[in-house]
Short mmCIF file of C-alpha atoms and ligand atoms in Angstrom, two decimals:
data_model
loop_
_atom_site.label_atom_id
_atom_site.label_comp_id
_atom_site.label_asym_id
_atom_site.label_seq_id
_atom_site.Cartn_x
_atom_site.Cartn_y
_atom_site.Cartn_z
CA MET A 1 -11.59 -3.84 128.92
CA LYS A 2 -15.25 -4.73 129.27
CA GLU A 3 -17.62 -1.76 129.24
CA ARG A 4 -19.67 -0.94 132.29
CA SER A 5 -18.09 -3.11 134.84
CA LEU A 6 -17.21 -1.88 138.21
CA LEU A 7 -15.05 -3.01 141.22
CA ILE A 8 -16.72 -2.40 144.43
CA THR A 9 -14.83 -3.15 147.61
CA GLY A 10 -16.79 -3.82 150.84
CA GLY A 11 -19.88 -4.67 148.96
CA LEU A 12 -21.21 -7.07 151.56
CA GLY A 13 -21.39 -4.27 154.21
CA PHE A 14 -23.98 -1.74 154.83
CA LEU A 15 -23.26 1.21 152.36
CA GLY A 16 -21.37 -1.21 150.05
CA SER A 17 -24.49 -3.50 149.47
CA TRP A 18 -26.70 -0.39 148.75
CA THR A 19 -24.04 0.76 146.28
CA VAL A 20 -23.85 -2.48 144.56
CA GLU A 21 -27.57 -2.70 144.08
CA GLU A 22 -27.57 0.91 142.80
CA ALA A 23 -24.78 0.15 140.30
CA VAL A 24 -26.62 -2.95 139.06
CA ARG A 25 -29.79 -1.03 138.66
CA ARG A 26 -27.83 1.46 136.48
CA GLY A 27 -26.68 -1.34 134.19
CA TYR A 28 -23.22 -2.29 135.51
CA LYS A 29 -21.74 -5.75 136.26
CA VAL A 30 -20.14 -5.56 139.57
CA ILE A 31 -17.03 -7.38 140.89
CA VAL A 32 -17.17 -7.19 144.79
CA VAL A 33 -14.03 -7.91 146.87
CA ASP A 34 -15.14 -8.37 150.58
CA ALA A 35 -13.02 -9.94 153.29
CA LEU A 36 -16.37 -11.05 155.01
CA THR A 37 -15.39 -9.52 158.37
CA TYR A 38 -18.00 -9.71 161.16
CA ALA A 39 -19.72 -6.56 159.70
CA ALA A 40 -20.38 -8.19 156.36
CA ASN A 41 -23.67 -9.98 155.52
CA PRO A 42 -24.00 -12.05 152.20
CA GLU A 43 -27.82 -11.58 152.75
CA ASN A 44 -27.36 -8.01 151.88
CA LEU A 45 -27.08 -8.98 148.16
CA SER A 46 -29.94 -11.32 148.19
CA SER A 47 -32.03 -9.29 145.80
CA LEU A 48 -29.39 -9.81 143.09
CA LYS A 49 -27.98 -12.66 141.05
CA VAL A 50 -24.74 -13.41 142.68
CA LYS A 51 -21.94 -15.94 142.58
CA PHE A 52 -19.59 -16.08 145.70
CA VAL A 53 -16.11 -17.37 145.15
CA VAL A 54 -13.16 -17.92 147.53
CA PRO A 55 -9.76 -17.54 145.94
CA SER A 56 -7.83 -19.97 148.02
CA VAL A 57 -7.55 -22.39 150.90
CA ARG A 58 -6.14 -19.54 152.85
CA HIS A 59 -9.08 -17.39 152.34
CA LEU A 60 -11.40 -20.16 152.98
CA TRP A 61 -10.02 -20.49 156.38
CA GLY A 62 -10.68 -16.71 156.94
CA VAL A 63 -14.24 -17.21 155.72
CA LEU A 64 -15.03 -20.25 158.10
CA ARG A 65 -13.48 -18.35 161.04
CA VAL A 66 -15.64 -15.42 160.35
CA GLU A 67 -18.62 -17.63 159.90
CA ASP A 68 -18.39 -18.85 163.25
CA ARG A 69 -18.81 -15.62 165.07
CA ARG A 70 -21.42 -13.85 162.84
CA ALA A 71 -23.64 -11.42 164.44
CA PHE A 72 -26.14 -11.58 161.79
CA PRO A 73 -28.91 -14.09 161.37
CA VAL A 74 -28.19 -15.30 157.85
CA SER A 75 -31.36 -17.14 156.52
CA ASP A 76 -29.73 -18.67 153.34
CA PRO A 77 -25.95 -19.02 153.54
CA PRO A 78 -24.53 -18.74 150.01
CA ASN A 79 -22.49 -21.39 148.37
CA TYR A 80 -18.84 -20.64 148.21
CA ASP A 81 -17.15 -21.96 145.21
CA GLY A 82 -13.49 -22.26 145.71
CA TYR A 83 -11.42 -21.82 142.66
CA GLY A 84 -8.13 -22.76 144.22
CA ARG A 85 -5.45 -20.54 142.80
CA VAL A 86 -5.22 -16.74 142.41
CA GLU A 87 -4.27 -17.27 138.68
CA ASP A 88 -7.78 -18.67 138.31
CA VAL A 89 -9.52 -15.50 139.09
CA GLU A 90 -9.26 -14.37 135.49
CA ARG A 91 -11.26 -17.27 134.25
CA GLU A 92 -13.85 -16.66 136.99
CA VAL A 93 -14.16 -12.91 136.03
CA GLU A 94 -14.30 -13.74 132.34
CA GLU A 95 -17.21 -16.30 132.96
CA PHE A 96 -19.02 -13.81 135.00
CA LEU A 97 -18.79 -10.96 132.50
CA SER A 98 -20.27 -13.18 129.87
CA SER A 99 -23.00 -14.53 132.16
CA PRO A 100 -26.39 -13.15 133.19
CA LEU A 101 -25.19 -12.66 136.75
CA ASP A 102 -25.39 -9.26 138.37
CA ALA A 103 -22.34 -9.53 140.73
CA LEU A 104 -19.28 -11.79 141.36
CA VAL A 105 -18.28 -11.68 145.08
CA ILE A 106 -14.75 -12.66 145.78
CA LEU A 107 -14.31 -13.28 149.35
CA ALA A 108 -10.78 -11.85 149.96
CA SER A 109 -9.13 -9.07 151.43
CA VAL A 110 -8.24 -5.86 149.43
CA GLU A 111 -4.83 -6.30 150.97
CA ASP A 112 -4.23 -8.95 148.43
CA TYR A 113 -2.26 -6.92 145.97
CA GLU A 114 -1.87 -9.68 143.32
CA LEU A 115 -5.53 -10.28 143.30
CA MET A 116 -6.35 -6.60 142.98
CA LYS A 117 -3.90 -6.21 140.03
CA ARG A 118 -5.48 -9.11 138.25
CA LEU A 119 -8.97 -7.58 138.73
CA MET A 120 -8.14 -4.12 137.33
CA PRO A 121 -8.06 -4.89 133.50
CA TYR A 122 -11.68 -5.98 133.78
CA VAL A 123 -13.20 -2.95 135.22
CA GLU A 124 -13.81 0.51 134.15
CA GLY A 125 -13.70 1.91 137.61
CA VAL A 126 -13.33 1.34 141.37
CA ILE A 127 -15.49 2.27 144.23
CA HIS A 128 -13.63 1.71 147.39
CA LEU A 129 -15.65 1.25 150.67
CA ALA A 130 -13.82 -1.73 152.28
CA ALA A 131 -12.88 -0.52 155.81
CA GLU A 132 -13.28 -1.26 159.48
CA THR A 133 -15.95 1.30 160.54
CA HIS A 134 -16.98 1.13 164.21
CA VAL A 135 -15.33 4.11 166.09
CA ASP A 136 -15.60 2.34 169.49
CA ARG A 137 -13.47 -0.48 168.19
CA SER A 138 -10.87 1.71 166.82
CA ILE A 139 -10.63 3.23 170.36
CA GLU A 140 -10.26 -0.28 171.86
CA ASP A 141 -7.62 -1.28 169.36
CA ALA A 142 -6.77 0.19 165.97
CA TRP A 143 -4.65 -2.50 164.33
CA ASP A 144 -7.48 -3.87 162.10
CA PHE A 145 -8.20 -0.25 161.06
CA VAL A 146 -4.60 0.15 160.14
CA ARG A 147 -4.63 -3.05 158.04
CA ALA A 148 -8.09 -2.46 156.36
CA GLU A 149 -7.94 1.32 155.79
CA ILE A 150 -4.30 1.99 155.19
CA LEU A 151 -2.82 -1.34 153.77
CA GLY A 152 -6.13 -2.14 152.11
CA PHE A 153 -6.52 1.21 150.44
CA TYR A 154 -2.78 1.28 149.43
CA SER A 155 -3.01 -2.19 147.76
CA THR A 156 -6.27 -1.15 145.85
CA VAL A 157 -5.20 2.38 144.65
CA ASP A 158 -1.68 1.24 143.88
CA ALA A 159 -3.02 -1.83 141.79
CA PHE A 160 -5.22 0.83 140.11
CA ARG A 161 -2.24 3.03 139.37
CA ARG A 162 -0.09 0.19 138.00
CA VAL A 163 -2.71 -1.40 135.82
CA LYS A 164 -5.06 1.50 134.88
CA GLY A 165 -2.95 4.59 135.41
CA ARG A 166 -4.93 7.73 134.37
CA GLU A 167 -7.53 5.61 132.72
CA GLY A 168 -10.83 4.92 134.37
CA ARG A 169 -12.17 6.39 137.65
CA PHE A 170 -11.37 5.71 141.22
CA LEU A 171 -13.84 6.86 143.84
CA LEU A 172 -12.77 6.56 147.40
CA VAL A 173 -15.53 6.65 150.11
CA SER A 174 -14.16 8.63 152.97
CA THR A 175 -16.28 10.27 155.96
CA ASP A 176 -17.36 13.42 157.51
CA GLU A 177 -15.35 12.43 160.64
CA VAL A 178 -12.05 13.38 158.91
CA LEU A 179 -12.78 16.95 159.38
CA GLY A 180 -13.28 16.62 162.98
CA GLU A 181 -15.62 18.60 165.40
CA VAL A 182 -17.54 21.44 163.82
CA MET A 183 -19.26 23.54 166.46
CA GLU A 184 -20.91 26.02 164.22
CA GLY A 185 -21.87 26.15 160.49
CA ALA A 186 -20.88 23.57 158.04
CA LEU A 187 -17.59 22.74 156.32
CA ASP A 188 -17.19 22.55 152.75
CA GLU A 189 -14.76 20.51 150.53
CA THR A 190 -11.88 22.79 151.01
CA ALA A 191 -11.70 22.31 154.90
CA PRO A 192 -8.54 20.77 156.37
CA LEU A 193 -8.42 17.27 157.70
CA MET A 194 -8.57 17.32 161.48
CA PRO A 195 -9.21 13.67 162.63
CA ARG A 196 -9.90 13.16 166.36
CA ASN A 197 -10.32 9.59 166.83
CA PRO A 198 -8.24 6.40 165.44
CA TYR A 199 -10.90 5.52 162.90
CA ALA A 200 -10.94 9.06 161.54
CA ALA A 201 -7.29 9.06 161.42
CA ALA A 202 -7.13 5.87 159.33
CA LYS A 203 -9.69 7.40 157.00
CA SER A 204 -7.79 10.54 156.73
CA SER A 205 -4.67 8.43 155.91
CA GLN A 206 -6.59 7.18 152.84
CA GLU A 207 -7.31 10.74 151.88
CA HIS A 208 -3.54 11.84 152.26
CA PHE A 209 -2.44 8.85 150.06
CA ALA A 210 -5.23 9.72 147.54
CA GLN A 211 -4.16 13.40 147.37
CA SER A 212 -0.56 12.31 147.09
CA TYR A 213 -1.44 9.95 144.00
CA ILE A 214 -3.51 12.64 142.29
CA ASN A 215 -0.52 15.06 142.79
CA THR A 216 2.28 12.72 141.89
CA TYR A 217 0.77 10.43 139.11
CA GLY A 218 -2.25 12.60 138.01
CA LEU A 219 -4.64 9.85 138.89
CA PRO A 220 -8.35 10.37 138.49
CA ILE A 221 -9.29 9.84 142.12
CA THR A 222 -12.42 11.44 143.65
CA ILE A 223 -13.17 11.60 147.45
CA VAL A 224 -16.69 11.26 148.76
CA ARG A 225 -17.36 12.29 152.29
CA PRO A 226 -20.87 11.06 153.47
CA THR A 227 -22.42 12.06 156.72
CA ASN A 228 -23.95 9.51 159.25
CA ALA A 229 -25.83 6.98 157.28
CA TYR A 230 -28.62 4.84 158.68
CA GLY A 231 -31.16 2.30 157.26
CA PRO A 232 -31.54 -1.55 156.74
CA ARG A 233 -28.48 -3.75 156.74
CA GLN A 234 -26.45 -1.73 159.25
CA HIS A 235 -24.51 -3.91 161.69
CA PRO A 236 -26.43 -4.23 164.99
CA GLU A 237 -23.50 -2.64 166.88
CA LYS A 238 -24.14 0.75 165.34
CA PHE A 239 -26.26 3.44 167.14
CA VAL A 240 -29.60 3.27 165.15
CA PRO A 241 -29.83 -0.47 164.98
CA LYS A 242 -28.80 -0.76 168.55
CA ILE A 243 -31.61 1.63 169.71
CA ILE A 244 -34.20 -0.30 167.60
CA ILE A 245 -33.05 -3.74 168.60
CA ASN A 246 -32.88 -2.98 172.29
CA ALA A 247 -36.14 -1.40 172.23
CA LEU A 248 -37.63 -4.42 170.48
CA ARG A 249 -36.18 -6.59 173.25
CA GLY A 250 -36.99 -4.28 176.27
CA LEU A 251 -33.22 -3.72 176.93
CA PRO A 252 -31.60 -0.58 178.20
CA ILE A 253 -30.59 1.92 175.27
CA PRO A 254 -27.07 3.10 176.09
CA VAL A 255 -26.71 6.95 175.35
CA TYR A 256 -23.16 8.37 175.73
CA GLY A 257 -22.41 11.18 178.09
CA ASP A 258 -25.28 13.82 178.09
CA GLY A 259 -26.73 12.62 174.69
CA ARG A 260 -26.35 16.14 173.31
CA GLN A 261 -23.88 15.25 170.47
CA ARG A 262 -25.23 16.51 167.20
CA ARG A 263 -25.24 14.51 163.89
CA VAL A 264 -26.56 14.71 160.51
CA TRP A 265 -28.38 11.51 159.51
CA ILE A 266 -28.94 10.26 155.85
CA TYR A 267 -30.84 7.28 154.55
CA ALA A 268 -28.16 4.69 153.05
CA PRO A 269 -29.83 4.25 149.58
CA ASP A 270 -29.61 8.02 149.25
CA VAL A 271 -25.82 7.79 149.83
CA ALA A 272 -25.59 5.07 147.31
CA ARG A 273 -27.41 7.24 144.76
CA GLY A 274 -24.98 9.96 145.53
CA ILE A 275 -21.97 7.83 145.11
CA MET A 276 -23.13 6.59 141.77
CA ASP A 277 -24.02 10.15 140.51
CA ILE A 278 -20.68 11.14 141.33
CA TYR A 279 -19.05 8.17 139.67
CA GLU A 280 -21.16 8.85 136.53
CA ARG A 281 -21.43 12.66 136.52
CA GLY A 282 -18.75 14.04 138.92
CA ASN A 283 -15.42 15.37 138.19
CA PHE A 284 -12.26 13.23 138.51
CA PRO A 285 -10.24 14.26 140.55
CA ASP A 286 -12.36 16.21 143.04
CA ILE A 287 -14.07 15.98 146.50
CA TYR A 288 -17.75 15.79 147.34
CA HIS A 289 -19.72 15.98 150.56
CA ILE A 290 -23.02 14.10 150.96
CA GLY A 291 -25.26 15.37 153.53
CA SER A 292 -28.86 16.09 154.47
CA MET A 293 -31.06 18.58 156.41
CA ASP A 294 -31.78 16.03 159.20
CA GLU A 295 -29.49 17.23 162.02
CA LEU A 296 -30.51 16.34 165.58
CA GLU A 297 -28.92 15.45 168.93
CA ASN A 298 -28.37 11.79 169.86
CA LEU A 299 -30.81 11.91 172.66
CA ALA A 300 -33.55 13.48 170.31
CA LEU A 301 -33.01 10.74 168.02
CA VAL A 302 -33.37 7.96 170.56
CA ARG A 303 -36.59 9.60 171.84
CA LYS A 304 -37.94 9.88 168.18
CA ILE A 305 -37.33 6.20 167.60
CA LEU A 306 -38.90 5.11 170.81
CA ARG A 307 -41.87 7.28 170.05
CA MET A 308 -42.24 5.70 166.58
CA MET A 309 -41.99 2.22 168.08
CA GLY A 310 -44.48 2.94 170.79
CA LYS A 311 -41.94 2.34 173.60
CA GLY A 312 -41.31 4.30 176.82
CA GLU A 313 -38.21 6.55 177.45
CA ASP A 314 -37.61 4.53 180.71
CA LEU A 315 -35.18 2.40 178.48
CA ILE A 316 -32.79 5.29 178.09
CA THR A 317 -29.77 4.71 180.12
CA PHE A 318 -26.89 7.41 180.20
CA VAL A 319 -23.48 5.73 180.12
CA GLU A 320 -19.86 7.06 180.41
CA ASP A 321 -19.04 9.11 177.31
CA ARG A 322 -16.74 7.81 174.50
CA PRO A 323 -13.31 9.28 175.05
CA GLY A 324 -12.62 12.27 172.70
CA HIS A 325 -16.33 12.15 171.42
CA ASP A 326 -16.82 14.81 168.87
CA ARG A 327 -19.69 17.08 169.79
CA ARG A 328 -20.93 17.88 166.23
CA TYR A 329 -20.19 17.17 162.46
CA SER A 330 -21.65 19.16 159.85
CA LEU A 331 -20.91 19.24 155.97
CA ASN A 332 -21.81 21.79 153.42
CA TRP A 333 -23.07 19.65 150.41
CA GLU A 334 -24.01 22.44 148.05
CA LYS A 335 -21.71 20.95 145.48
CA MET A 336 -23.73 17.73 145.39
CA ARG A 337 -26.96 19.93 144.78
CA ARG A 338 -25.13 21.48 141.82
CA LEU A 339 -24.56 17.94 140.54
CA GLY A 340 -28.35 17.50 140.70
CA TRP A 341 -28.34 15.23 143.82
CA TYR A 342 -30.48 15.72 146.99
CA PRO A 343 -31.75 13.25 149.52
CA LYS A 344 -35.08 11.73 148.69
CA VAL A 345 -36.03 10.01 151.91
CA GLY A 346 -36.56 12.17 155.07
CA LEU A 347 -35.84 11.04 158.47
CA ASP A 348 -39.27 9.92 159.44
CA GLU A 349 -39.81 7.75 156.45
CA GLY A 350 -36.20 6.33 156.55
CA LEU A 351 -36.42 5.49 160.32
CA LEU A 352 -39.83 3.84 159.64
CA ARG A 353 -38.34 1.61 156.86
CA THR A 354 -35.33 0.77 159.24
CA ILE A 355 -37.50 -0.05 162.16
CA GLU A 356 -39.49 -2.45 159.96
CA TYR A 357 -36.27 -4.08 158.73
CA TYR A 358 -34.96 -4.98 162.27
CA ALA A 359 -38.31 -5.87 163.55
CA GLU A 360 -38.73 -8.53 160.84
CA ARG A 361 -35.28 -9.96 161.89
CA TYR A 362 -35.04 -9.37 165.58
CA ALA A 363 -38.62 -9.58 166.95
CA ASN A 364 -42.31 -9.91 166.29
CA ARG A 365 -43.45 -6.75 164.53
CA PRO A 366 -43.97 -3.90 166.80
CA SER A 367 -46.67 -1.44 166.26
CA VAL A 368 -44.94 1.42 164.45
CA ARG A 369 -46.39 4.80 164.60
CA ARG A 370 -46.01 7.12 161.54
N1 NAD B 401 -22.10 4.04 157.54
C1 NAD B 401 -21.78 5.30 157.58
O1 NAD B 401 -22.55 6.19 158.33
C2 NAD B 401 -20.56 5.84 156.93
C3 NAD B 401 -20.44 7.34 156.82
C4 NAD B 401 -19.33 7.81 156.12
C5 NAD B 401 -18.56 6.96 155.49
N2 NAD B 401 -18.67 5.69 155.62
C6 NAD B 401 -17.52 4.82 154.87
O2 NAD B 401 -18.27 3.99 154.03
C7 NAD B 401 -17.60 2.81 153.88
C8 NAD B 401 -18.50 1.66 154.13
O3 NAD B 401 -19.14 1.83 155.55
P1 NAD B 401 -20.17 0.86 156.15
O4 NAD B 401 -20.96 1.57 157.24
O5 NAD B 401 -20.97 0.16 154.93
O6 NAD B 401 -19.23 -0.16 156.80
P2 NAD B 401 -19.47 -1.86 157.09
O7 NAD B 401 -18.66 -2.02 158.39
O8 NAD B 401 -20.91 -2.10 157.19
O9 NAD B 401 -18.93 -2.65 155.99
C9 NAD B 401 -17.61 -2.68 155.65
C10 NAD B 401 -17.37 -3.85 154.73
O10 NAD B 401 -15.90 -3.81 154.40
C11 NAD B 401 -15.57 -5.20 154.37
N3 NAD B 401 -14.07 -5.23 154.72
C12 NAD B 401 -13.44 -4.78 155.90
N4 NAD B 401 -12.12 -4.96 155.75
C13 NAD B 401 -11.89 -5.49 154.36
C14 NAD B 401 -10.73 -5.86 153.70
N5 NAD B 401 -9.47 -5.76 154.26
N6 NAD B 401 -10.87 -6.35 152.42
C15 NAD B 401 -12.12 -6.38 151.95
N7 NAD B 401 -13.32 -6.13 152.61
C16 NAD B 401 -13.25 -5.64 153.73
C17 NAD B 401 -16.24 -5.78 155.48
O11 NAD B 401 -16.29 -7.31 155.35
C18 NAD B 401 -17.73 -5.12 155.32
O12 NAD B 401 -18.45 -5.99 154.32
C19 NAD B 401 -16.42 2.84 154.93
O13 NAD B 401 -15.33 3.12 154.05
C20 NAD B 401 -16.77 3.89 155.71
O14 NAD B 401 -15.71 4.55 156.26
C21 NAD B 401 -19.65 5.13 156.22
#
């Protein structure tokens, strides 16, 4: 086994890419497995020295299909080097580990069990983020969530069990949504799982499998539940980017129901730092909540962003509420404080950086009020 090498799944996505960067900053060489779904963006790793590879023609077809319907403006598409056969992945990985590169990105699904087993001997640990993540899509049709979350997690964690067993560390990134609606106070890590939408149910299934593997095989799996993350690189379909992009374009900003749903917001790089702090200093197995003090109603968040962008509230448009929409999530994250972690970027500064990011990509720079 090579020292300080990590497998990070879903590393071309929003939180995944911030986690890959944070790991590289801490001296890890990172192998990413990402299926390049509509939510992935190769540009997210543009600050790093990266090689992209596609395991086979089968995977390449997937990549081409996805490239066709990308939502992101990708300024500099990467070169995809095909290596043909899954057996050749070992050669790719060995070359990568002795190279000056920061990351090797394998464009494949984590459901590829053979691939996952072949990668395990080369890494000391796994951080699993690959998932379908948009609640609205899961309400429309949850098949992709069942595949990515349940089959994908099973393939990854079982490859880990078979190859690494009790050696190494496995960190599963779950979500606050598995605990369901919390009308008062904040739930700590001992609260029972109460998923209330199909996305949360799929994420809870991951946690059930993880707990069963800890109990049955004694595996070192730790679960992390972050609250709502925002920041640069998030897919435009998500709430914060949608507010900003629509405001930039003078389009209506849809607010579900009465807009009084409460969420706790945290800047994505702070989550990535939390994930890596847990990976390096946390207990295995265990559960950790990652939260912040920035709790506000959705409508208040929209108003705040509009104010910062110098836009009027006339863009706010109330639309029919999401079915089963949870009113409030809230995590007690005292345990992370004890680990020495706390969020460094407050909501005002984080939103400012986020607005600047989308303004650069989606419009001429707006005047941003601090
Ligand atoms: N963003 C948040 O607010 C938040 C909060 C709590 C937890 N999480 C969790 O963090 C993780 C990452 O969330 P995100 O917001 O960065 O998501 P994202 O949608 O931005 O990125 C997901 C990434 O996973 C990849 N992926 C999907 N299916 C895959 C598969 N079968 N094989 C390999 N790669 C696959 C996608 O291509 C994409 O790059 C998820 O597990 C999510 O449940 C996110």
